[in-house]
Amino acid sequence: MAMIVIMAVVLVLGWVLPPAAQRELILALGAYIFPRDGVLQPIRFYSLFTSWMVHDGVFHLLFNAFWIIAFASAASRHLGAVGYVVFFVLTSAAGSFAALASNWGHPTIVIGASGGAYGLIGSGAFVLTQGASVPRKLGSMVAYVAIFIVLTLGFAMMGGESFGVKGDISWQAHLGGMAAGLVLFPIMAALRSRGQPPPSWPE
């Protein structure tokens, strides 16, 4: 759970810093690729991979931590410790990019680990709904994904203030992370399993 510890440390750090330093912390770590006049700054693409560290309050962090705790163990069992970290960071970046792409050219700042949390939810489409038999249980997988899409859009329509979050809830970041998880998880799990016994998908 090192990822959650890092997120908590950054959150506390944001509390104790003076306002100007808080802003600099968000600008340094938040996904922010159009800092001036809608001009893309390629050097800022690094921020796609750091935005998961920053959260807008305790509830925002706890929401993401809940899904991380719920799915991390199952995902890391198939990806390994290093693979899990890579998977989480990549899906976080995908979620942040999806949110920025939907506001292309605007100086939007995206923060939070929602992309990574939903990447793990995407992995659940394999480790929770799929059996070891072939063909996979496609119907269960489709239903699983559909449920989370509906929930995500519902939360976004209710707005961030309903959940104690100051900014908007980006459904693009959530679903972008989940889409990346659905694509990356089976690929990364298959690469890790080469030369090893095939993973046992729960029935």
Coordinates of C-alpha atoms in Angstrom, one line a residue:
M1 CA 0.0 0.0 0.0
A2 CA 3.0 2.3 -0.6
M3 CA 1.0 4.3 -3.2
I4 CA -1.7 5.2 -0.6
V5 CA 1.1 6.2 1.9
I6 CA 2.6 8.5 -0.7
M7 CA -0.8 10.1 -1.5
A8 CA -1.5 10.6 2.2
V9 CA 1.9 12.2 2.7
V10 CA 1.4 14.6 -0.2
L11 CA -2.1 15.5 1.2
V12 CA -0.7 16.3 4.6
L13 CA 2.1 18.2 3.1
G14 CA -0.4 20.3 1.2
W15 CA -2.1 21.1 4.5
V16 CA 1.0 22.3 6.3
L17 CA 2.4 24.4 3.5
P18 CA 1.5 28.1 3.1
P19 CA -1.0 28.8 0.3
A20 CA 1.6 29.9 -2.3
A21 CA 3.6 26.7 -1.7
Q22 CA 0.4 24.6 -1.9
R23 CA -0.3 26.0 -5.3
E24 CA 3.3 25.3 -6.5
L25 CA 2.9 21.7 -5.3
I26 CA -0.3 21.2 -7.3
L27 CA 1.3 22.8 -10.4
A28 CA 4.4 20.7 -10.0
L29 CA 2.6 17.3 -9.6
G30 CA -0.8 17.8 -11.2
A31 CA -1.4 16.9 -14.8
Y32 CA -1.1 20.2 -16.5
I33 CA 0.0 20.4 -20.1
F34 CA -1.5 23.7 -21.3
P35 CA -0.1 26.1 -18.8
R36 CA -0.2 29.2 -21.0
D37 CA -2.7 30.4 -23.6
G38 CA -3.7 26.9 -24.7
V39 CA -0.2 26.2 -26.0
L40 CA 0.9 22.6 -25.4
Q41 CA 4.1 22.2 -23.4
P42 CA 5.5 18.7 -24.1
I43 CA 7.9 19.0 -21.2
R44 CA 4.8 18.9 -18.9
F45 CA 3.9 15.4 -20.1
Y46 CA 5.8 14.1 -17.1
S47 CA 2.9 15.4 -14.9
L48 CA 0.6 12.7 -16.3
F49 CA 2.7 10.3 -14.3
T50 CA 2.7 12.3 -11.0
S51 CA -0.9 13.6 -10.8
W52 CA -2.0 10.5 -8.9
M53 CA -0.1 11.7 -5.8
V54 CA -2.3 14.8 -5.3
H55 CA -5.8 14.8 -3.9
D56 CA -8.4 17.4 -3.2
G57 CA -9.1 16.5 0.4
V58 CA -9.6 13.5 2.6
F59 CA -12.7 12.1 0.9
H60 CA -11.1 12.2 -2.5
L61 CA -8.1 10.2 -1.2
L62 CA -10.3 7.8 0.7
F63 CA -12.5 7.1 -2.4
N64 CA -9.4 6.1 -4.4
A65 CA -7.8 4.3 -1.6
F66 CA -10.9 2.1 -1.2
W67 CA -10.7 0.8 -4.7
I68 CA -6.9 0.4 -4.5
I69 CA -7.3 -1.7 -1.4
A70 CA -10.1 -3.7 -2.9
F71 CA -8.3 -4.6 -6.1
A72 CA -4.5 -4.3 -5.4
S73 CA -4.0 -7.8 -4.0
A74 CA -5.7 -9.6 -6.9
A75 CA -4.0 -7.5 -9.5
S76 CA -0.5 -7.8 -8.0
R77 CA -0.9 -11.5 -7.8
H78 CA -0.9 -11.6 -11.6
L79 CA 1.4 -8.7 -12.3
G80 CA 4.0 -9.0 -9.5
A81 CA 5.0 -6.0 -7.3
V82 CA 6.9 -4.1 -10.0
G83 CA 4.3 -4.9 -12.7
Y84 CA 1.6 -3.6 -10.3
V85 CA 3.3 -0.3 -9.8
V86 CA 3.9 0.1 -13.5
F87 CA 0.3 -0.8 -14.2
F88 CA -1.0 1.6 -11.7
V89 CA 1.1 4.6 -12.9
L90 CA 0.3 3.9 -16.5
T91 CA -3.5 3.7 -16.0
S92 CA -3.3 6.8 -13.8
A93 CA -1.5 8.6 -16.6
A94 CA -4.1 7.3 -19.1
G95 CA -6.9 8.6 -17.0
S96 CA -5.3 12.0 -16.6
F97 CA -4.7 12.2 -20.3
A98 CA -8.3 11.3 -21.1
A99 CA -9.5 14.2 -18.9
L100 CA -7.1 16.7 -20.5
A101 CA -7.9 15.5 -24.0
S102 CA -11.6 16.2 -23.3
N103 CA -10.5 19.8 -22.5
W104 CA -7.8 20.1 -25.2
G105 CA -6.2 23.5 -25.3
H106 CA -7.6 24.7 -21.9
P107 CA -5.4 25.3 -18.8
T108 CA -7.0 22.4 -16.9
I109 CA -5.2 20.8 -14.0
V110 CA -6.1 17.2 -13.3
I111 CA -5.3 15.6 -9.9
G112 CA -6.0 12.3 -8.1
A113 CA -5.4 8.6 -8.5
S114 CA -8.8 8.0 -10.1
G115 CA -7.3 6.7 -13.3
G116 CA -5.2 4.2 -11.4
A117 CA -8.0 3.2 -9.2
Y118 CA -10.2 2.6 -12.2
G119 CA -7.4 0.8 -13.9
L120 CA -7.5 -1.6 -11.1
I121 CA -11.3 -1.8 -11.4
G122 CA -10.6 -2.7 -15.1
S123 CA -8.3 -5.5 -13.9
G124 CA -11.2 -6.8 -11.9
A125 CA -13.1 -7.5 -15.1
F126 CA -10.6 -10.4 -15.5
V127 CA -9.7 -11.5 -12.0
L128 CA -13.2 -11.2 -10.5
T129 CA -15.6 -12.1 -13.4
Q130 CA -13.6 -14.4 -15.6
G131 CA -13.2 -18.2 -15.1
A132 CA -10.3 -20.3 -16.0
S133 CA -12.3 -21.8 -18.9
V134 CA -12.0 -20.7 -22.5
P135 CA -13.9 -18.9 -24.0
R136 CA -13.9 -16.3 -21.2
K137 CA -17.2 -15.3 -19.5
L138 CA -17.7 -12.3 -21.8
G139 CA -21.2 -11.6 -20.7
S140 CA -20.1 -11.2 -17.1
M141 CA -17.3 -9.0 -18.1
V142 CA -19.6 -6.7 -20.2
A143 CA -22.1 -6.5 -17.3
Y144 CA -19.3 -5.6 -14.9
V145 CA -17.9 -2.9 -17.1
A146 CA -21.4 -1.5 -17.8
I147 CA -22.2 -1.3 -14.0
F148 CA -19.1 0.8 -13.4
I149 CA -19.8 3.1 -16.3
V150 CA -23.3 3.8 -15.1
L151 CA -22.0 4.4 -11.5
T152 CA -19.2 6.7 -12.8
L153 CA -21.5 8.8 -14.9
G154 CA -24.0 9.0 -12.0
F155 CA -21.4 10.2 -9.6
A156 CA -20.2 12.8 -12.2
M157 CA -23.7 14.1 -12.7
M158 CA -24.1 14.6 -8.9
G159 CA -21.0 16.8 -8.9
G160 CA -18.0 17.0 -6.7
E161 CA -19.6 19.0 -4.0
S162 CA -21.9 16.2 -3.2
F163 CA -18.9 14.1 -2.1
G164 CA -16.9 16.9 -0.4
V165 CA -14.7 17.5 -3.5
K166 CA -14.1 21.1 -4.5
G167 CA -13.5 20.5 -8.2
D168 CA -15.5 18.5 -10.8
I169 CA -15.5 14.8 -10.9
S170 CA -13.9 13.8 -14.2
W171 CA -15.8 10.9 -15.6
Q172 CA -13.3 11.0 -18.5
A173 CA -10.4 10.3 -16.1
H174 CA -12.2 7.4 -14.4
L175 CA -13.3 5.7 -17.6
G176 CA -10.0 6.5 -19.4
G177 CA -8.2 4.7 -16.5
M178 CA -10.6 1.7 -16.7
A179 CA -10.2 1.4 -20.5
A180 CA -6.4 1.4 -20.1
G181 CA -6.8 -1.2 -17.4
L182 CA -8.9 -3.5 -19.6
V183 CA -6.3 -3.3 -22.3
L184 CA -3.1 -3.4 -20.3
F185 CA -3.9 -6.0 -17.6
P186 CA -4.2 -9.1 -19.8
I187 CA -1.2 -8.0 -21.8
M188 CA 1.0 -7.4 -18.7
A189 CA -0.3 -10.5 -17.0
A190 CA 0.5 -12.7 -20.1
L191 CA 4.0 -11.2 -20.4
R192 CA 4.7 -12.0 -16.7
S193 CA 3.4 -15.5 -17.0
R194 CA 5.7 -16.5 -19.8
G195 CA 7.8 -19.3 -18.5
Q196 CA 5.6 -19.7 -15.4
P197 CA 2.5 -21.7 -14.7
P198 CA -0.5 -19.9 -16.1
P199 CA -2.4 -17.7 -13.5
S200 CA -5.4 -19.3 -11.9
W201 CA -8.4 -17.0 -12.6
P202 CA -10.9 -17.3 -9.8
E203 CA -14.2 -19.1 -10.7

